[in-house]
PDB file of C-alpha atoms in Angstrom:
ATOM      1  CA  MET A   1      28.200 193.455   3.554  1.00 40.00           C
ATOM      2  CA  SER A   2      28.460 197.120   4.440  1.00 57.00           C
ATOM      3  CA  SER A   3      26.695 198.306   7.570  1.00 77.00           C
ATOM      4  CA  LEU A   4      23.582 200.472   7.647  1.00 83.00           C
ATOM      5  CA  SER A   5      24.122 204.230   7.667  1.00 87.00           C
ATOM      6  CA  LEU A   6      22.487 205.811  10.699  1.00 88.00           C
ATOM      7  CA  ASP A   7      22.276 209.125   8.842  1.00 88.00           C
ATOM      8  CA  GLN A   8      20.399 207.514   5.952  1.00 90.00           C
ATOM      9  CA  LEU A   9      18.072 205.777   8.369  1.00 90.00           C
ATOM     10  CA  ALA A  10      17.379 209.029  10.234  1.00 89.00           C
ATOM     11  CA  THR A  11      16.648 210.825   6.963  1.00 91.00           C
ATOM     12  CA  PHE A  12      14.216 208.083   5.925  1.00 92.00           C
ATOM     13  CA  VAL A  13      12.369 208.443   9.259  1.00 90.00           C
ATOM     14  CA  GLU A  14      12.107 212.225   8.840  1.00 89.00           C
ATOM     15  CA  VAL A  15      10.643 211.891   5.324  1.00 91.00           C
ATOM     16  CA  ILE A  16       7.976 209.445   6.515  1.00 90.00           C
ATOM     17  CA  GLU A  17       7.172 211.433   9.634  1.00 86.00           C
ATOM     18  CA  LEU A  18       6.745 214.690   7.710  1.00 87.00           C
ATOM     19  CA  GLY A  19       5.295 213.102   4.572  1.00 88.00           C
ATOM     20  CA  SER A  20       7.571 215.175   2.363  1.00 90.00           C
ATOM     21  CA  PHE A  21      11.141 215.165   1.063  1.00 91.00           C
ATOM     22  CA  SER A  22      11.236 218.982   1.058  1.00 89.00           C
ATOM     23  CA  ALA A  23       9.955 219.227   4.641  1.00 87.00           C
ATOM     24  CA  ALA A  24      12.574 216.699   5.760  1.00 88.00           C
ATOM     25  CA  ALA A  25      15.244 218.756   3.984  1.00 88.00           C
ATOM     26  CA  ASP A  26      14.116 221.899   5.846  1.00 86.00           C
ATOM     27  CA  ARG A  27      14.202 220.158   9.223  1.00 83.00           C
ATOM     28  CA  LEU A  28      17.591 218.529   8.570  1.00 84.00           C
ATOM     29  CA  ASN A  29      18.978 221.744   7.070  1.00 83.00           C
ATOM     30  CA  ILE A  30      20.213 220.015   3.922  1.00 88.00           C
ATOM     31  CA  SER A  31      19.105 220.181   0.291  1.00 90.00           C
ATOM     32  CA  GLN A  32      16.179 218.167  -1.058  1.00 89.00           C
ATOM     33  CA  PRO A  33      18.444 216.345  -3.569  1.00 90.00           C
ATOM     34  CA  ALA A  34      20.639 215.301  -0.631  1.00 90.00           C
ATOM     35  CA  VAL A  35      17.580 213.860   1.146  1.00 91.00           C
ATOM     36  CA  SER A  36      16.513 211.979  -1.983  1.00 91.00           C
ATOM     37  CA  LEU A  37      20.035 210.630  -2.448  1.00 92.00           C
ATOM     38  CA  GLN A  38      20.225 209.299   1.118  1.00 92.00           C
ATOM     39  CA  VAL A  39      16.887 207.518   0.755  1.00 92.00           C
ATOM     40  CA  ARG A  40      17.917 206.009  -2.606  1.00 92.00           C
ATOM     41  CA  GLN A  41      21.210 204.816  -1.113  1.00 92.00           C
ATOM     42  CA  LEU A  42      19.347 203.199   1.789  1.00 92.00           C
ATOM     43  CA  GLU A  43      16.930 201.486  -0.601  1.00 91.00           C
ATOM     44  CA  LYS A  44      19.864 200.256  -2.718  1.00 90.00           C
ATOM     45  CA  ARG A  45      21.628 198.938   0.376  1.00 90.00           C
ATOM     46  CA  LEU A  46      18.519 197.009   1.502  1.00 91.00           C
ATOM     47  CA  GLY A  47      17.370 196.040  -1.980  1.00 91.00           C
ATOM     48  CA  VAL A  48      13.772 197.173  -1.391  1.00 93.00           C
ATOM     49  CA  LEU A  49      11.554 200.145  -2.156  1.00 93.00           C
ATOM     50  CA  LEU A  50      10.915 202.035   1.093  1.00 93.00           C
ATOM     51  CA  ILE A  51       8.908 205.098   0.026  1.00 93.00           C
ATOM     52  CA  GLU A  52       6.220 205.703  -2.540  1.00 91.00           C
ATOM     53  CA  ARG A  53       4.457 208.928  -3.468  1.00 85.00           C
ATOM     54  CA  ILE A  54       0.660 208.982  -3.212  1.00 82.00           C
ATOM     55  CA  GLY A  55      -0.403 212.337  -4.608  1.00 79.00           C
ATOM     56  CA  ARG A  56       2.042 214.817  -3.090  1.00 81.00           C
ATOM     57  CA  LYS A  57       2.606 212.813   0.089  1.00 88.00           C
ATOM     58  CA  ALA A  58       5.521 210.463   0.718  1.00 90.00           C
ATOM     59  CA  THR A  59       4.271 207.269   2.381  1.00 90.00           C
ATOM     60  CA  PRO A  60       6.055 204.091   3.439  1.00 91.00           C
ATOM     61  CA  THR A  61       5.742 200.871   1.504  1.00 93.00           C
ATOM     62  CA  ALA A  62       5.139 197.651   3.448  1.00 92.00           C
ATOM     63  CA  ALA A  63       8.914 197.270   3.750  1.00 92.00           C
ATOM     64  CA  GLY A  64       9.235 200.889   4.819  1.00 91.00           C
ATOM     65  CA  THR A  65       6.615 200.458   7.533  1.00 91.00           C
ATOM     66  CA  GLU A  66       8.491 197.485   8.966  1.00 91.00           C
ATOM     67  CA  LEU A  67      11.804 199.358   8.816  1.00 92.00           C
ATOM     68  CA  LEU A  68      10.256 202.234  10.807  1.00 88.00           C
ATOM     69  CA  ALA A  69       9.690 199.913  13.760  1.00 86.00           C
ATOM     70  CA  HIS A  70      13.319 198.802  13.642  1.00 89.00           C
ATOM     71  CA  ALA A  71      14.508 202.419  13.239  1.00 87.00           C
ATOM     72  CA  GLY A  72      12.904 203.442  16.522  1.00 81.00           C
ATOM     73  CA  ARG A  73      14.630 200.614  18.400  1.00 84.00           C
ATOM     74  CA  ILE A  74      17.956 201.300  16.663  1.00 86.00           C
ATOM     75  CA  ASN A  75      17.796 204.977  17.621  1.00 80.00           C
ATOM     76  CA  ARG A  76      17.054 204.149  21.245  1.00 78.00           C
ATOM     77  CA  GLU A  77      19.907 201.640  21.412  1.00 82.00           C
ATOM     78  CA  VAL A  78      22.399 204.024  19.832  1.00 81.00           C
ATOM     79  CA  SER A  79      21.383 206.887  22.127  1.00 74.00           C
ATOM     80  CA  GLY A  80      21.563 204.564  25.114  1.00 73.00           C
ATOM     81  CA  ALA A  81      25.065 203.469  24.141  1.00 78.00           C
ATOM     82  CA  LEU A  82      26.247 207.056  23.736  1.00 71.00           C
ATOM     83  CA  ASP A  83      24.690 208.001  27.058  1.00 67.00           C
ATOM     84  CA  ALA A  84      26.389 205.064  28.786  1.00 68.00           C
ATOM     85  CA  MET A  85      29.786 205.925  27.320  1.00 71.00           C
ATOM     86  CA  ALA A  86      29.445 209.531  28.511  1.00 62.00           C
ATOM     87  CA  ARG A  87      29.851 208.279  32.080  1.00 57.00           C
ATOM     88  CA  TYR A  88      33.455 207.344  31.306  1.00 54.00           C
ATOM     89  CA  THR A  89      34.486 210.668  29.831  1.00 53.00           C
ATOM     90  CA  THR A  90      35.142 214.125  31.168  1.00 47.00           C
ATOM     91  CA  GLU A  91      33.152 215.649  28.322  1.00 48.00           C
ATOM     92  CA  THR A  92      29.619 217.002  28.591  1.00 49.00           C
ATOM     93  CA  ILE A  93      26.950 214.327  29.126  1.00 61.00           C
ATOM     94  CA  GLY A  94      24.863 216.024  26.519  1.00 70.00           C
ATOM     95  CA  ARG A  95      22.580 218.929  25.818  1.00 81.00           C
ATOM     96  CA  VAL A  96      18.932 219.183  26.792  1.00 89.00           C
ATOM     97  CA  ARG A  97      16.721 221.729  25.041  1.00 91.00           C
ATOM     98  CA  LEU A  98      13.888 222.886  27.298  1.00 94.00           C
ATOM     99  CA  GLY A  99      10.989 225.138  26.376  1.00 93.00           C
ATOM    100  CA  THR A 100       8.603 226.885  28.769  1.00 92.00           C
ATOM    101  CA  GLY A 101       6.531 229.993  29.389  1.00 88.00           C
ATOM    102  CA  ALA A 102       8.085 233.192  30.701  1.00 84.00           C
ATOM    103  CA  THR A 103       6.470 232.920  34.168  1.00 85.00           C
ATOM    104  CA  ALA A 104       7.769 229.410  34.845  1.00 87.00           C
ATOM    105  CA  CYS A 105      11.150 230.418  33.431  1.00 87.00           C
ATOM    106  CA  ILE A 106      11.438 233.284  35.917  1.00 87.00           C
ATOM    107  CA  TYR A 107       9.915 231.786  39.062  1.00 85.00           C
ATOM    108  CA  LEU A 108      10.142 227.998  38.795  1.00 86.00           C
ATOM    109  CA  LEU A 109      13.295 227.135  36.885  1.00 88.00           C
ATOM    110  CA  PRO A 110      16.199 229.111  38.454  1.00 89.00           C
ATOM    111  CA  PRO A 111      16.589 227.090  41.706  1.00 88.00           C
ATOM    112  CA  LEU A 112      15.863 223.886  39.819  1.00 88.00           C
ATOM    113  CA  LEU A 113      18.518 224.555  37.185  1.00 88.00           C
ATOM    114  CA  ARG A 114      21.006 225.657  39.824  1.00 89.00           C
ATOM    115  CA  SER A 115      20.555 222.346  41.639  1.00 87.00           C
ATOM    116  CA  LEU A 116      20.927 220.412  38.373  1.00 86.00           C
ATOM    117  CA  ARG A 117      24.117 222.290  37.535  1.00 85.00           C
ATOM    118  CA  GLN A 118      25.583 221.238  40.883  1.00 85.00           C
ATOM    119  CA  GLY A 119      24.642 217.585  40.344  1.00 82.00           C
ATOM    120  CA  PHE A 120      25.495 217.482  36.635  1.00 82.00           C
ATOM    121  CA  PRO A 121      28.158 220.139  35.990  1.00 81.00           C
ATOM    122  CA  SER A 122      28.782 218.842  32.450  1.00 78.00           C
ATOM    123  CA  LEU A 123      25.114 218.897  31.422  1.00 83.00           C
ATOM    124  CA  ASP A 124      24.307 221.678  28.950  1.00 84.00           C
ATOM    125  CA  ILE A 125      20.701 222.926  29.305  1.00 89.00           C
ATOM    126  CA  THR A 126      19.345 225.539  26.904  1.00 90.00           C
ATOM    127  CA  VAL A 127      16.014 227.228  27.664  1.00 92.00           C
ATOM    128  CA  SER A 128      13.612 228.832  25.196  1.00 91.00           C
ATOM    129  CA  THR A 129      10.413 230.675  26.082  1.00 89.00           C
ATOM    130  CA  GLY A 130       7.150 231.006  24.188  1.00 87.00           C
ATOM    131  CA  ASN A 131       3.449 230.210  24.334  1.00 88.00           C
ATOM    132  CA  THR A 132       2.034 226.686  24.432  1.00 90.00           C
ATOM    133  CA  ALA A 133       1.361 226.465  20.680  1.00 89.00           C
ATOM    134  CA  ASP A 134       4.959 227.409  19.877  1.00 89.00           C
ATOM    135  CA  MET A 135       6.334 224.927  22.417  1.00 91.00           C
ATOM    136  CA  VAL A 136       4.156 222.065  21.150  1.00 92.00           C
ATOM    137  CA  LYS A 137       5.300 222.632  17.572  1.00 90.00           C
ATOM    138  CA  ALA A 138       8.944 222.847  18.636  1.00 90.00           C
ATOM    139  CA  VAL A 139       8.725 219.545  20.542  1.00 92.00           C
ATOM    140  CA  GLU A 140       6.909 217.862  17.648  1.00 88.00           C
ATOM    141  CA  ASP A 141       9.593 219.131  15.242  1.00 85.00           C
ATOM    142  CA  ASN A 142      12.320 217.919  17.619  1.00 85.00           C
ATOM    143  CA  VAL A 143      13.650 221.472  17.917  1.00 88.00           C
ATOM    144  CA  LEU A 144      13.066 221.105  21.682  1.00 91.00           C
ATOM    145  CA  ASP A 145      13.582 217.908  23.651  1.00 92.00           C
ATOM    146  CA  ILE A 146      10.911 218.720  26.225  1.00 94.00           C
ATOM    147  CA  ALA A 147       8.662 221.593  27.268  1.00 95.00           C
ATOM    148  CA  LEU A 148       6.782 222.753  30.351  1.00 94.00           C
ATOM    149  CA  VAL A 149       3.550 224.324  29.089  1.00 93.00           C
ATOM    150  CA  THR A 150       0.209 225.673  30.227  1.00 91.00           C
ATOM    151  CA  MET A 151      -2.580 223.249  29.408  1.00 92.00           C
ATOM    152  CA  PRO A 152      -4.461 222.517  27.254  1.00 89.00           C
ATOM    153  CA  ALA A 153      -1.910 220.964  24.930  1.00 89.00           C
ATOM    154  CA  SER A 154      -2.251 218.058  22.536  1.00 87.00           C
ATOM    155  CA  GLY A 155      -0.370 216.265  19.803  1.00 84.00           C
ATOM    156  CA  ARG A 156      -0.564 212.839  18.209  1.00 81.00           C
ATOM    157  CA  MET A 157       3.097 212.127  18.932  1.00 84.00           C
ATOM    158  CA  LEU A 158       3.212 213.665  22.420  1.00 90.00           C
ATOM    159  CA  GLU A 159       3.322 212.217  25.892  1.00 91.00           C
ATOM    160  CA  ILE A 160       1.766 214.723  28.338  1.00 93.00           C
ATOM    161  CA  LYS A 161       2.333 214.607  32.108  1.00 92.00           C
ATOM    162  CA  SER A 162       0.633 217.018  34.514  1.00 91.00           C
ATOM    163  CA  ILE A 163       3.197 218.563  36.876  1.00 90.00           C
ATOM    164  CA  LEU A 164       1.704 221.493  38.766  1.00 88.00           C
ATOM    165  CA  ARG A 165      -1.600 223.192  39.564  1.00 90.00           C
ATOM    166  CA  ASP A 166      -0.870 226.917  39.815  1.00 89.00           C
ATOM    167  CA  GLU A 167      -3.536 229.156  41.344  1.00 92.00           C
ATOM    168  CA  PHE A 168      -4.272 232.625  40.007  1.00 94.00           C
ATOM    169  CA  VAL A 169      -4.552 235.621  42.323  1.00 95.00           C
ATOM    170  CA  ALA A 170      -5.690 239.245  42.063  1.00 95.00           C
ATOM    171  CA  VAL A 171      -2.845 241.744  42.407  1.00 94.00           C
ATOM    172  CA  ALA A 172      -3.124 245.482  43.151  1.00 94.00           C
ATOM    173  CA  PRO A 173      -0.586 248.107  44.274  1.00 92.00           C
ATOM    174  CA  ALA A 174       0.510 247.927  47.926  1.00 90.00           C
ATOM    175  CA  GLY A 175      -1.851 249.756  50.261  1.00 88.00           C
ATOM    176  CA  VAL A 176      -4.950 249.293  48.092  1.00 90.00           C
ATOM    177  CA  VAL A 177      -7.914 248.072  50.146  1.00 88.00           C
ATOM    178  CA  MET A 178      -9.274 244.870  48.592  1.00 89.00           C
ATOM    179  CA  PRO A 179     -11.976 242.423  49.743  1.00 87.00           C
ATOM    180  CA  PRO A 180     -10.732 239.123  51.246  1.00 88.00           C
ATOM    181  CA  GLN A 181     -11.675 237.442  47.956  1.00 88.00           C
ATOM    182  CA  LEU A 182     -12.226 238.930  44.508  1.00 89.00           C
ATOM    183  CA  THR A 183     -15.027 238.042  42.098  1.00 93.00           C
ATOM    184  CA  ALA A 184     -15.033 238.785  38.382  1.00 93.00           C
ATOM    185  CA  ALA A 185     -17.701 241.465  38.889  1.00 92.00           C
ATOM    186  CA  GLU A 186     -15.562 243.251  41.481  1.00 92.00           C
ATOM    187  CA  LEU A 187     -12.409 243.045  39.383  1.00 92.00           C
ATOM    188  CA  VAL A 188     -13.859 244.699  36.278  1.00 91.00           C
ATOM    189  CA  LYS A 189     -14.678 247.817  38.305  1.00 91.00           C
ATOM    190  CA  ASN A 190     -10.939 248.524  38.143  1.00 92.00           C
ATOM    191  CA  PRO A 191      -8.536 248.978  35.210  1.00 94.00           C
ATOM    192  CA  LEU A 192      -7.106 245.549  34.439  1.00 95.00           C
ATOM    193  CA  ILE A 193      -3.689 244.705  33.007  1.00 94.00           C
ATOM    194  CA  LEU A 194      -3.670 241.157  31.651  1.00 94.00           C
ATOM    195  CA  PHE A 195      -1.583 238.745  29.610  1.00 91.00           C
ATOM    196  CA  GLU A 196      -1.731 239.032  25.820  1.00 90.00           C
ATOM    197  CA  PRO A 197      -4.694 237.208  24.202  1.00 88.00           C
ATOM    198  CA  SER A 198      -2.644 234.707  22.153  1.00 83.00           C
ATOM    199  CA  GLY A 199      -1.558 232.497  25.074  1.00 85.00           C
ATOM    200  CA  ASN A 200      -3.352 229.750  27.027  1.00 89.00           C
ATOM    201  CA  THR A 201      -3.013 231.705  30.294  1.00 90.00           C
ATOM    202  CA  ARG A 202      -5.088 234.580  28.925  1.00 91.00           C
ATOM    203  CA  ARG A 203      -7.659 232.183  27.470  1.00 92.00           C
ATOM    204  CA  ILE A 204      -8.098 230.591  30.906  1.00 93.00           C
ATOM    205  CA  ILE A 205      -8.652 234.038  32.453  1.00 94.00           C
ATOM    206  CA  ASP A 206     -11.090 235.069  29.691  1.00 93.00           C
ATOM    207  CA  ARG A 207     -13.195 231.925  30.271  1.00 93.00           C
ATOM    208  CA  TRP A 208     -13.338 232.671  33.999  1.00 94.00           C
ATOM    209  CA  PHE A 209     -14.846 236.094  33.296  1.00 93.00           C
ATOM    210  CA  GLU A 210     -17.211 234.664  30.664  1.00 93.00           C
ATOM    211  CA  GLN A 211     -18.497 232.031  33.093  1.00 92.00           C
ATOM    212  CA  SER A 212     -19.344 234.838  35.527  1.00 90.00           C
ATOM    213  CA  GLY A 213     -21.241 236.704  32.802  1.00 92.00           C
ATOM    214  CA  VAL A 214     -18.809 239.624  32.924  1.00 89.00           C
ATOM    215  CA  THR A 215     -17.592 241.553  29.884  1.00 87.00           C
ATOM    216  CA  LEU A 216     -13.834 241.942  30.046  1.00 86.00           C
ATOM    217  CA  GLN A 217     -12.151 245.114  28.753  1.00 88.00           C
ATOM    218  CA  PRO A 218      -8.521 245.260  29.920  1.00 91.00           C
ATOM    219  CA  VAL A 219      -6.728 248.583  29.636  1.00 92.00           C
ATOM    220  CA  MET A 220      -3.502 246.842  28.619  1.00 93.00           C
ATOM    221  CA  SER A 221      -2.349 243.382  27.496  1.00 91.00           C
ATOM    222  CA  LEU A 222       1.296 242.356  27.788  1.00 91.00           C
ATOM    223  CA  GLY A 223       3.247 239.164  27.219  1.00 84.00           C
ATOM    224  CA  ASN A 224       5.678 239.556  30.108  1.00 86.00           C
ATOM    225  CA  VAL A 225       4.715 238.933  33.737  1.00 89.00           C
ATOM    226  CA  GLU A 226       7.417 241.255  35.075  1.00 90.00           C
ATOM    227  CA  ALA A 227       6.178 244.085  32.837  1.00 92.00           C
ATOM    228  CA  ILE A 228       2.647 243.575  34.163  1.00 93.00           C
ATOM    229  CA  LYS A 229       3.925 243.693  37.750  1.00 92.00           C
ATOM    230  CA  GLU A 230       5.815 246.920  37.081  1.00 93.00           C
ATOM    231  CA  LEU A 231       2.690 248.599  35.712  1.00 94.00           C
ATOM    232  CA  VAL A 232       0.637 247.430  38.687  1.00 94.00           C
ATOM    233  CA  ARG A 233       3.370 248.635  41.058  1.00 92.00           C
ATOM    234  CA  ALA A 234       3.191 252.040  39.346  1.00 92.00           C
ATOM    235  CA  GLY A 235      -0.541 252.229  40.135  1.00 92.00           C
ATOM    236  CA  LEU A 236      -1.772 251.876  36.547  1.00 94.00           C
ATOM    237  CA  GLY A 237      -4.161 249.014  37.241  1.00 93.00           C
ATOM    238  CA  TRP A 238      -4.854 245.646  38.824  1.00 95.00           C
ATOM    239  CA  ALA A 239      -3.878 242.269  37.388  1.00 94.00           C
ATOM    240  CA  ILE A 240      -4.605 238.560  37.548  1.00 95.00           C
ATOM    241  CA  LEU A 241      -1.337 236.656  37.850  1.00 94.00           C
ATOM    242  CA  PRO A 242      -0.184 233.090  38.548  1.00 92.00           C
ATOM    243  CA  ALA A 243       0.437 232.772  42.281  1.00 90.00           C
ATOM    244  CA  MET A 244       4.050 231.708  41.673  1.00 88.00           C
ATOM    245  CA  ALA A 245       4.758 235.235  40.392  1.00 89.00           C
ATOM    246  CA  VAL A 246       4.046 236.754  43.840  1.00 88.00           C
ATOM    247  CA  ARG A 247       4.681 233.768  46.091  1.00 83.00           C
ATOM    248  CA  GLU A 248       7.813 234.923  47.921  1.00 79.00           C
ATOM    249  CA  PRO A 249       7.631 237.607  50.673  1.00 78.00           C
ATOM    250  CA  GLU A 250      10.010 239.955  48.834  1.00 74.00           C
ATOM    251  CA  GLN A 251       7.801 239.692  45.723  1.00 71.00           C
ATOM    252  CA  ARG A 252       4.690 240.668  47.703  1.00 76.00           C
ATOM    253  CA  ARG A 253       5.938 243.831  49.391  1.00 80.00           C
ATOM    254  CA  ALA A 254       4.921 246.075  46.498  1.00 84.00           C
ATOM    255  CA  PHE A 255       1.478 244.498  46.099  1.00 92.00           C
ATOM    256  CA  THR A 256      -1.805 243.632  47.719  1.00 92.00           C
ATOM    257  CA  VAL A 257      -2.617 240.026  46.805  1.00 92.00           C
ATOM    258  CA  ARG A 258      -5.985 238.285  47.164  1.00 93.00           C
ATOM    259  CA  PRO A 259      -7.448 234.907  46.081  1.00 94.00           C
ATOM    260  CA  LEU A 260     -10.153 234.729  43.437  1.00 95.00           C
ATOM    261  CA  ILE A 261     -13.677 233.401  43.871  1.00 94.00           C
ATOM    262  CA  PRO A 262     -14.596 231.072  42.302  1.00 93.00           C
ATOM    263  CA  ASN A 263     -11.125 229.546  42.279  1.00 93.00           C
ATOM    264  CA  LEU A 264      -9.087 230.000  39.119  1.00 93.00           C
ATOM    265  CA  HIS A 265      -6.017 227.958  38.266  1.00 93.00           C
ATOM    266  CA  ARG A 266      -3.942 226.664  35.395  1.00 92.00           C
ATOM    267  CA  GLU A 267      -2.347 223.267  34.886  1.00 93.00           C
ATOM    268  CA  LEU A 268       1.315 223.030  33.915  1.00 93.00           C
ATOM    269  CA  ALA A 269       2.423 219.884  32.128  1.00 94.00           C
ATOM    270  CA  LEU A 270       5.565 218.376  30.660  1.00 95.00           C
ATOM    271  CA  ILE A 271       5.321 217.404  27.001  1.00 95.00           C
ATOM    272  CA  ILE A 272       7.755 215.137  25.176  1.00 94.00           C
ATOM    273  CA  ARG A 273       7.630 213.103  21.989  1.00 91.00           C
ATOM    274  CA  GLN A 274       6.531 209.521  22.625  1.00 87.00           C
ATOM    275  CA  ASP A 275       9.485 208.245  20.596  1.00 84.00           C
ATOM    276  CA  LYS A 276      12.012 210.511  22.297  1.00 85.00           C
ATOM    277  CA  THR A 277      15.096 208.786  23.623  1.00 80.00           C
ATOM    278  CA  VAL A 278      15.427 209.781  27.278  1.00 82.00           C
ATOM    279  CA  THR A 279      19.122 210.340  27.908  1.00 80.00           C
ATOM    280  CA  ARG A 280      20.646 210.566  31.359  1.00 79.00           C
ATOM    281  CA  GLY A 281      20.591 214.362  31.277  1.00 83.00           C
ATOM    282  CA  LEU A 282      17.003 214.534  30.056  1.00 87.00           C
ATOM    283  CA  ARG A 283      15.950 212.017  32.686  1.00 87.00           C
ATOM    284  CA  ALA A 284      17.558 214.161  35.405  1.00 87.00           C
ATOM    285  CA  LEU A 285      15.749 217.273  34.158  1.00 91.00           C
ATOM    286  CA  ILE A 286      12.367 215.503  34.087  1.00 91.00           C
ATOM    287  CA  ALA A 287      12.904 214.231  37.639  1.00 90.00           C
ATOM    288  CA  ALA A 288      13.893 217.691  38.885  1.00 89.00           C
ATOM    289  CA  ILE A 289      10.852 219.421  37.340  1.00 90.00           C
ATOM    290  CA  THR A 290       8.503 216.713  38.612  1.00 89.00           C
ATOM    291  CA  GLU A 291       9.933 216.952  42.125  1.00 85.00           C
ATOM    292  CA  SER A 292       9.688 220.744  42.089  1.00 77.00           C
ATOM    293  CA  GLY A 293       6.035 220.549  41.045  1.00 68.00           C
ATOM    294  CA  THR A 294       5.282 218.050  43.810  1.00 62.00           C
ATOM    295  CA  ARG A 295       6.895 220.301  46.445  1.00 61.00           C
ATOM    296  CA  ARG A 296       4.833 223.296  45.359  1.00 60.00           C
ATOM    297  CA  GLN A 297       1.601 221.289  45.645  1.00 55.00           C
ATOM    298  CA  ILE A 298       2.272 220.522  49.304  1.00 45.00           C
TER     299      ILE A 298
END
């Protein structure tokens, strides 16, 4: 008897997960006829019908549902075997695709990735930036292996682990006289430069103003924390920024920084698919991010 084709099995899983042959073809970057052919070949090999169409949705038969459970275990075993064999080669131990927001990418990741590179010189880590919604979709679509996002985030297939509580602070140009703590009412007396409205960080800030009964009218909204800092440094307004963006002494020299009252913070969390195979490289990245978050809480 011929062995099972891992490619055919993976294609079958994609069709069931997405509920569509065409969607599976898009994700796998092959034609829809090629997807259909792989599923038919798998069904012929097993001698059972695996997929049936109900309306426009592809759903598993009873046999297909049982095969799905085996497919998950097979994938984990194969990935584990490949990961184990990588220890005996001089080749790369794999690639990890990480997604995160721009602020964490600038202020949290560089020392962490530098340390990982020293410990795992053959590990290839690619980093993409975007807002939480984009990162969640990319992880769900398996375009990213893991993402560090601003909560809230949710997904039926996701495992979510809180990593870091990051306080927000008020930031003004250096030399500006500010109260020891800033309320929403005091802040809106000044021109405010904030994050763009589409991201979770801005939504958190908007709710803080709403809860204080203050109408918010920023003079500018930008998606890049460094751009906001440059405009504040130039004296064009004040800002509310994650504390990590002005944590280091050299970052604070150009600014006056004050805490907010009541306290305002955001929660950063790691998201990963529940069925994701955690390779050695991915495991090392998760451990490094978790440790970095723990250190910053102390």
